Phi, psi and omega in degrees: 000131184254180186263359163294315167305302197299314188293002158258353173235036170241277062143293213268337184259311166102306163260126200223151163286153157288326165309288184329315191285015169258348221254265194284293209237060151009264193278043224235132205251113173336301214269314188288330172315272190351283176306345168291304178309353187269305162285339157311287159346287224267002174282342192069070177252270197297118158275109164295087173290338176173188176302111224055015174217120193258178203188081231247125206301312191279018187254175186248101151264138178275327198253127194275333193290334170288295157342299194308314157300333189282309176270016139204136205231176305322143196205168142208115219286149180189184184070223191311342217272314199259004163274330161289317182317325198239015181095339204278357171211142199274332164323106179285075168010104184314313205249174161249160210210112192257108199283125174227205189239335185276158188280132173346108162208180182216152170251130152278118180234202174256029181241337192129183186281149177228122166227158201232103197224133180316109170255134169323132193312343190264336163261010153309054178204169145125053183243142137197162181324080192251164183265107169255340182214178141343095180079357161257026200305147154194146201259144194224134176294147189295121177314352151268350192271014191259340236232319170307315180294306206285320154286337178293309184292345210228351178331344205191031155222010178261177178274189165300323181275043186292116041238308217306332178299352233239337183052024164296167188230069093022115181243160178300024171249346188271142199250108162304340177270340170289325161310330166290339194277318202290307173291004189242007164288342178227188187229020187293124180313308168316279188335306167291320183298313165317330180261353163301278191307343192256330155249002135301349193246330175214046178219344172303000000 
């Protein structure tokens, strides 16, 4: 495998697994991959994002949120990353900040910090998909499934003075009935009372 071959068949997605390059190149020998990827890294063709995930320097991603599915997968961005994405809190998120299935981790890469915190396989949905170029995608939660995840995860760290400490912002597009729908999936008692106070203080 030369390295033009791989940069033509990375160039538009920007990011590939080691695994992927067994894929596009079969018959392609593990150990000589390897040493390659190693040496590419240090020409600086190639960004090491973590382990077994690479990043080809000359390609253009725009979106850090593309990242962010890629280097832990199943993933989808929610809590802060995507409630500022969408207003609902005015504060920008140190880290970008991701909901999996997979266990609770963080990344350090040369894009920032990426972090993850685990949901059940069964509340794992209320995502859906954008386009920033060609061949470029991520997937993000819906502003009420951002605001759900972000109460599930966080129930037994908030205080009494929940919601008004929280400085949410709501505009007249955000559908309090989807949100409802989205919260009648689970029965945790904690879980409900937070979102009773959070929808008496701004959906009444």
């Amino acid at each position: 495998m030369r390295f033009n071959d791989l940069r033509l068949k990375v160039k538009e997605e920007g990011v590939f697994s080691f695994e992927d390059i067994f894929k596009w190149f079969p018959q392609a020998n593990r150990q000589t991959v390897k040493n390659q990827l190693r040496d590419w890294v240090e020409k600086g063709y190639l960004l090491r994002l973590k382990k077994n995930l690479y990043f080809l320097q000359e390609a253009s991603i725009k979106d850090e949120f593309i990242f962010a599915n890629k280097i832990y997968q199943p993933s989808y961005v929610s809590l802060e990353s995507a409630l500022n994405y969408y207003g609902i809190i005015p504060d920008v998120p140190f880290a970008v900040t991701s909901v999996t299935i997979k266990k609770t981790q963080e990344f350090k890469t040369p894009f920032g910090l990426f972090l993850y915190r685990k949901i059940k396989f069964q509340l794992f949905f209320g995502w859906e998909e954008v386009e920033v170029e060609k061949n470029q995608f991520y997937k993000i939660a819906t502003p009420q499934k951002a605001l759900f995840d972000f109460i599930w995860l966080n129930k037994n760290s908030f205080g009494k003075n929940f919601p008004e400490e929280e400085r949410f912002s709501f505009d007249e597009n955000f559908n309090w009935q989807e949100f409802k729908r989205y919260t009648q999936t689970v029965e945790d008692k904690k879980f409900q009372k937070l979102v009773k106070k959070l929808e008496v203080f701004y959906a009444q």
